[in-house]
Tab-separated table of C-alpha atoms in Angstrom:
chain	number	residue	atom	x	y	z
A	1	UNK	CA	26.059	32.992	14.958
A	2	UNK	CA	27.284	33.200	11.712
A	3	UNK	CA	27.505	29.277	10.650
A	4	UNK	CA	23.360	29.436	12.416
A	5	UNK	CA	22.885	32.443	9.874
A	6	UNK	CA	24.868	30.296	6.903
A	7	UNK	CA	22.545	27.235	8.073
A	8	UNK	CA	19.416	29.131	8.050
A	9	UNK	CA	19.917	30.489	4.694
A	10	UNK	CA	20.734	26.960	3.088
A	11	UNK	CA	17.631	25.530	4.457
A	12	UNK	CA	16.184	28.609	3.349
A	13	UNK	CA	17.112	28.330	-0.536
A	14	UNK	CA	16.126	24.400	-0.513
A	15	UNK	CA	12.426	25.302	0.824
A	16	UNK	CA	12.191	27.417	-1.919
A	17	UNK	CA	13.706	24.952	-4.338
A	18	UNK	CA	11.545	22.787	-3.402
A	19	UNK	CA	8.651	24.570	-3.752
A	20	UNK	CA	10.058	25.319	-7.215
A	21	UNK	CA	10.433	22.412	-8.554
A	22	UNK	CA	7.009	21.007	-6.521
A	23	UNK	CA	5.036	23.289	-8.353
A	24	UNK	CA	6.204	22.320	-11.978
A	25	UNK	CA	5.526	18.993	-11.624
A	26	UNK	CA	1.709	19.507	-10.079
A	27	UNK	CA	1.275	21.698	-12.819
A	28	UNK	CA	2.638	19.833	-15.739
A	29	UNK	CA	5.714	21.762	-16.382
A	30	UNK	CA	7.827	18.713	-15.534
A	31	UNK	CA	5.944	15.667	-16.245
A	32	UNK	CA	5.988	11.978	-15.537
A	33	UNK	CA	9.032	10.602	-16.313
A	34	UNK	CA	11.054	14.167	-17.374
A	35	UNK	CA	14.520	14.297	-15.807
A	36	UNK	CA	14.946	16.818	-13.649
A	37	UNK	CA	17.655	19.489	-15.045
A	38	UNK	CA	21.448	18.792	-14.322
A	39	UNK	CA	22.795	19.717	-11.291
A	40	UNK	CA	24.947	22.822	-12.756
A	41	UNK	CA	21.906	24.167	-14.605
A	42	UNK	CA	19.988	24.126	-11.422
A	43	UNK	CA	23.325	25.965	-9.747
A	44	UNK	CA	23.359	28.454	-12.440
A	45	UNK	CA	19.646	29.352	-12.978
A	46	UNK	CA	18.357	29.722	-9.422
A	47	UNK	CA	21.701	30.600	-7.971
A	48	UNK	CA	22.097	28.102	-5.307
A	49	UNK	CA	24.991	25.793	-4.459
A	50	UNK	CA	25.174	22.029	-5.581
A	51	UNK	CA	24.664	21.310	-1.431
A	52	UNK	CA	21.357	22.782	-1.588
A	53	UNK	CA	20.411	21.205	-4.942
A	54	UNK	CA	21.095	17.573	-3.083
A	55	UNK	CA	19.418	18.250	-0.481
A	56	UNK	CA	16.182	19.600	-2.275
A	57	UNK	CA	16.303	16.400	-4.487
A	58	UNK	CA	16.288	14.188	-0.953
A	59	UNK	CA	13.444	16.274	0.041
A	60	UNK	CA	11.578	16.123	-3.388
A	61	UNK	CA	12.629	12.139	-3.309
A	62	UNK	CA	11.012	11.622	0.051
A	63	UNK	CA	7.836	12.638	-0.949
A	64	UNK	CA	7.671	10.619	-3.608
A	65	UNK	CA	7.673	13.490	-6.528
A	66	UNK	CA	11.056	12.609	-8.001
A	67	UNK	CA	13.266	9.362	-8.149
A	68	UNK	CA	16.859	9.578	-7.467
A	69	UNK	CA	19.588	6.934	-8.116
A	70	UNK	CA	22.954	7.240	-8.356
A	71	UNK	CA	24.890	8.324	-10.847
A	72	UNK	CA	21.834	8.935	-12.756
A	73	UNK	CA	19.624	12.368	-13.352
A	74	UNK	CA	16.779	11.979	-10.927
A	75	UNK	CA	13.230	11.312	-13.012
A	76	UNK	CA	10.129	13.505	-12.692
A	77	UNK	CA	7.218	10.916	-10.643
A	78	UNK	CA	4.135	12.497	-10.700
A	79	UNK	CA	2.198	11.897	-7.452
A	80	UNK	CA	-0.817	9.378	-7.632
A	81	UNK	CA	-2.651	7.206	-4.453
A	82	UNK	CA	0.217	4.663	-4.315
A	83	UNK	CA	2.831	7.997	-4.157
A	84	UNK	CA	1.065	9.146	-1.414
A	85	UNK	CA	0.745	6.273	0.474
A	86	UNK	CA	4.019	4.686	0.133
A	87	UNK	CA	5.724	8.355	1.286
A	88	UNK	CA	3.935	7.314	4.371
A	89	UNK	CA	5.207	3.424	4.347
A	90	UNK	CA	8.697	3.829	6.192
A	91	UNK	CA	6.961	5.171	8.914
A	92	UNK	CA	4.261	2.736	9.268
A	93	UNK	CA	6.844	-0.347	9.391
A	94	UNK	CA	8.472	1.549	12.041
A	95	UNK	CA	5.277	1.409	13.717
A	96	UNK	CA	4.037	-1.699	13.633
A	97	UNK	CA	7.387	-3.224	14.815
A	98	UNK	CA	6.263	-1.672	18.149
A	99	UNK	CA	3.903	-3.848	20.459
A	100	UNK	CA	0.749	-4.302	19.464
A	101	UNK	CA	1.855	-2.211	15.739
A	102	UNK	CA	0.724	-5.140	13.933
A	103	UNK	CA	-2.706	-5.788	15.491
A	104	UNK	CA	-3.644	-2.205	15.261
A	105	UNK	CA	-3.089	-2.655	11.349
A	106	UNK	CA	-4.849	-5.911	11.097
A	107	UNK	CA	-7.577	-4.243	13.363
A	108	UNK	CA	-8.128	-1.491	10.657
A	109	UNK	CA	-7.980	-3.841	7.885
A	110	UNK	CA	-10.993	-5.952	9.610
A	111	UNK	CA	-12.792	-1.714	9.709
A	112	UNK	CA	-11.794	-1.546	5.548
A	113	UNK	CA	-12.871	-5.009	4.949
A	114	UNK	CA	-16.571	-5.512	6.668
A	115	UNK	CA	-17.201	-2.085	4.672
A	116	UNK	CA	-16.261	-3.381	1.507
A	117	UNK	CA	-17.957	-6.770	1.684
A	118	UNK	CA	-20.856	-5.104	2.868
A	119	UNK	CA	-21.003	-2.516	0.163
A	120	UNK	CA	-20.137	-5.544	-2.693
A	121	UNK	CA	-23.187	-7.235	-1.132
A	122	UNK	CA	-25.412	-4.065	-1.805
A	123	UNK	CA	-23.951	-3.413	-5.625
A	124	UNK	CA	-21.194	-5.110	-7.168
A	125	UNK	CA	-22.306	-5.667	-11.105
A	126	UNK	CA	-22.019	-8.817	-13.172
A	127	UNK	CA	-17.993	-8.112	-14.002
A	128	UNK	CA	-16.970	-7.544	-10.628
A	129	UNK	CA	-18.783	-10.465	-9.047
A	130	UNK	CA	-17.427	-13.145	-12.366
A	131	UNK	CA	-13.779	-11.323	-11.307
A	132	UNK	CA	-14.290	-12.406	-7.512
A	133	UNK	CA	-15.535	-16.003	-8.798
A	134	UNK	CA	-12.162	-15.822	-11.067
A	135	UNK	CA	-10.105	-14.862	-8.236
A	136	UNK	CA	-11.785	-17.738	-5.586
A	137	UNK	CA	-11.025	-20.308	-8.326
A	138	UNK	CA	-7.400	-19.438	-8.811
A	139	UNK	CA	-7.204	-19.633	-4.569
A	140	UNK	CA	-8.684	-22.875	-4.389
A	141	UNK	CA	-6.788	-24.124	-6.976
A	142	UNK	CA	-3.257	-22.879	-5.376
A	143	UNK	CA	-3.819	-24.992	-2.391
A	144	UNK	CA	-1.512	-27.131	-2.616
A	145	UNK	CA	1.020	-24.624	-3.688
A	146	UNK	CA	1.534	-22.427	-0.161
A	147	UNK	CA	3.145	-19.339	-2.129
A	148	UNK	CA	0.629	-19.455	-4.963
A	149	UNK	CA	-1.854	-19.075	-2.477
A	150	UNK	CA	-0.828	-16.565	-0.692
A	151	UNK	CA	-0.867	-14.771	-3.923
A	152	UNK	CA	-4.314	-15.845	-5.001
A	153	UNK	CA	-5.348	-14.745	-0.836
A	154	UNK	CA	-4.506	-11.271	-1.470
A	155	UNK	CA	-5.883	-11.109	-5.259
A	156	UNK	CA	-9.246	-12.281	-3.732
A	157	UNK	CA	-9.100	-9.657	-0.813
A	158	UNK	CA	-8.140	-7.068	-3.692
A	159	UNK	CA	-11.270	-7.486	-5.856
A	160	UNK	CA	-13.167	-6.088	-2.841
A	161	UNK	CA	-11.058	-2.842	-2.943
A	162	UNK	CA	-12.056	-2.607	-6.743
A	163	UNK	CA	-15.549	-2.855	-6.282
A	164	UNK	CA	-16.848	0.676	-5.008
A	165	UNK	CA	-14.869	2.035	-7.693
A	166	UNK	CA	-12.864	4.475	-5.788
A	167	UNK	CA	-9.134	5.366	-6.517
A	168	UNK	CA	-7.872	5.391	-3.061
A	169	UNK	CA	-8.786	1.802	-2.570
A	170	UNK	CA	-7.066	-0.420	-4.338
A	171	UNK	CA	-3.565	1.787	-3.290
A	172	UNK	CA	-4.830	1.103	0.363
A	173	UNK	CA	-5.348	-2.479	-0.271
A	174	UNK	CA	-1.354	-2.510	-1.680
A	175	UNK	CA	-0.219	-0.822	1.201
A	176	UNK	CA	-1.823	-2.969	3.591
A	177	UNK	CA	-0.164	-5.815	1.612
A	178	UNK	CA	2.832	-4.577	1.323
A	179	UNK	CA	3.118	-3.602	5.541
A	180	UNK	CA	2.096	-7.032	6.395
A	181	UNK	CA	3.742	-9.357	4.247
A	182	UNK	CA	6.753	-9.679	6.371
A	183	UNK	CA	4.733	-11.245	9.077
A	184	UNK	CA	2.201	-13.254	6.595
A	185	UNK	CA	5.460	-14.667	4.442
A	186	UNK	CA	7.004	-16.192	7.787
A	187	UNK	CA	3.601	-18.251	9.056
A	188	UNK	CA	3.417	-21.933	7.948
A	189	UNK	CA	1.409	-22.210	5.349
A	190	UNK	CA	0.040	-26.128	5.174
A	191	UNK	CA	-2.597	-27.259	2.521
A	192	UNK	CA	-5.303	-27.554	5.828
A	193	UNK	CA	-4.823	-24.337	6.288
A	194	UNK	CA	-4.854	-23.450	3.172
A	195	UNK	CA	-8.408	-25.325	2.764
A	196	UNK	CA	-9.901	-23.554	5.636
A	197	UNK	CA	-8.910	-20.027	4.506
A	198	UNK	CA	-10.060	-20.742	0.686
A	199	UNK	CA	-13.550	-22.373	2.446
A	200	UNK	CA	-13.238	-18.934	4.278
A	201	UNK	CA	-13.468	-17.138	0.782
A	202	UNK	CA	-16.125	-19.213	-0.423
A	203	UNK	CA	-18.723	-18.030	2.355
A	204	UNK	CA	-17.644	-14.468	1.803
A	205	UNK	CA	-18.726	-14.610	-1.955
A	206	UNK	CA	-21.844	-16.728	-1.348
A	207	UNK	CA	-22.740	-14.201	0.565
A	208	UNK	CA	-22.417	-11.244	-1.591
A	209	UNK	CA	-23.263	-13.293	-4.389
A	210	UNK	CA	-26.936	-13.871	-2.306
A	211	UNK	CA	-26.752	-9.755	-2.051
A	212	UNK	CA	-26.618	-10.788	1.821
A	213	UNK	CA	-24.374	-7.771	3.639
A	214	UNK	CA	-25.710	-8.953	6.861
A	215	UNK	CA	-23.900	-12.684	6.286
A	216	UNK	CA	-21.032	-11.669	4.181
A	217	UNK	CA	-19.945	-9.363	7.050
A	218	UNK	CA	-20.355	-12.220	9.298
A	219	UNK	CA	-18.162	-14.622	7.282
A	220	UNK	CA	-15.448	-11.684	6.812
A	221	UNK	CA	-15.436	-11.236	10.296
A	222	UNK	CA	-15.345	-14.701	11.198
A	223	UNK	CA	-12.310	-15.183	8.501
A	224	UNK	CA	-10.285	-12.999	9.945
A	225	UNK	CA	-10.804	-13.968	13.432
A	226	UNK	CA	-9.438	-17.126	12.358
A	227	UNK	CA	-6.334	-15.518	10.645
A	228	UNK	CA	-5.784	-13.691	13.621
A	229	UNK	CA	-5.692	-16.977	15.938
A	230	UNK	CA	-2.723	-18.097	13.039
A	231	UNK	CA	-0.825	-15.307	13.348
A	232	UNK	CA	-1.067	-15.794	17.521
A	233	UNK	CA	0.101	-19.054	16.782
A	234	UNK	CA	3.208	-17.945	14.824
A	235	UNK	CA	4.293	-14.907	17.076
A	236	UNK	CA	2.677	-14.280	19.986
A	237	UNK	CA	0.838	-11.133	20.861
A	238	UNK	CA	2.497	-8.419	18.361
């Protein structure tokens, strides 16, 4: 009973730690980039033990609010989109290594995606539709060049998520990136390929560039039916 009573008051003192040192950094007391305090300040002030510190900085670490290396103070991060999501990431990866984890993601990306090209059909402006024309040219031009344009695929794809000029997006668009690229990095990548994905691109912005939702949803869905069927190819139902 006593080490449960010991136990219970560590955990205890962290959650309030925690809370502490949450609260500074939402409210500005600790900022972007401040180290947090040294460990025997921390002891001394809120009258904890260095066990309890360590564990509060894991805690503050996993969600993304502080960064901790070793041998080194751990630095004040204060929590934007990407924080949020990538807090999130470790679990997702687990996921989608289970069956089917992978076409559940895709499936949601296809949800994100007709959205966006639909809504970039309605309004993107002058800027945004020269940046997806900038973007298409770099993909076309990479297609000889498989890892080029796999970067100039997900640059195109990521002028979509800039376009309704929400915040969220473009961290969502990263994420999805980021989740996926284990699988996407391992497919063959051949210059016919290549071609049919960029000619893939190119229907997507005539569409929106014709202010036709109706089509450019068509020709997203179409693209990534066809992406699907390459992925198939590579590993079987996942």
């Amino acid at each position: 009973m006593q080490n449960l009573s010991e136990a219970t008051q560590k955990k205890r003192a962290a959650d309030r730690l925690i809370r502490t040192f949450e609260q500074q950094i939402l409210d500005g007391t600790l900022k972007d980039g401040d180290p947090l305090p040294p460990e025997r300040e921390i002891v001394q002030e809120y009258g904890v033990s260095r066990t309890v510190v360590r564990e509060a900085v894991v805690a503050l670490s996993n969600k993304g609010l502080v960064e901790a290396k070793p041998r080194f103070r751990p630095v004040v991060r204060k929590p934007g989109y990407d924080t949020a999501i990538e807090t999130v990431g470790s679990v997702v990866e687990s996921l989608i290594r289970q069956s089917g984890g992978v076409r559940n993601l895709f499936d949601l990306r296809i949800m994100m995606e007709v959205a966006l090209v639909r809504e970039a059909a309605l309004s993107a402006n002058r800027d945004q539709i020269s940046q997806m024309k900038e973007a298409l040219a770099a993909n076309e031009a990479a297609i000889d060049d498989s890892e080029l344009f796999y970067e100039t695929d997900v640059d195109f794809h990521g002028v979509l998520y800039q376009i309704p000029d929400n915040a969220v997006l473009p961290s969502i668009h990263k994420a999805y990136t980021g989740w996926l690229s284990h699988h996407w990095r391992q497919m063959p990548r051949l210059p016919d390929r290549n071609r049919i994905n960029f000619e893939s691109h190119s229907r997507i912005f005539e569409a929106i560039l014709h202010r036709d939702s109706d089509e450019a949803e068509r020709a997203l869905r179409k693209h990534m039916a066809d992406a699907w069927r390459q992925v198939r190819a590579t590993f079987g139902e996942i």
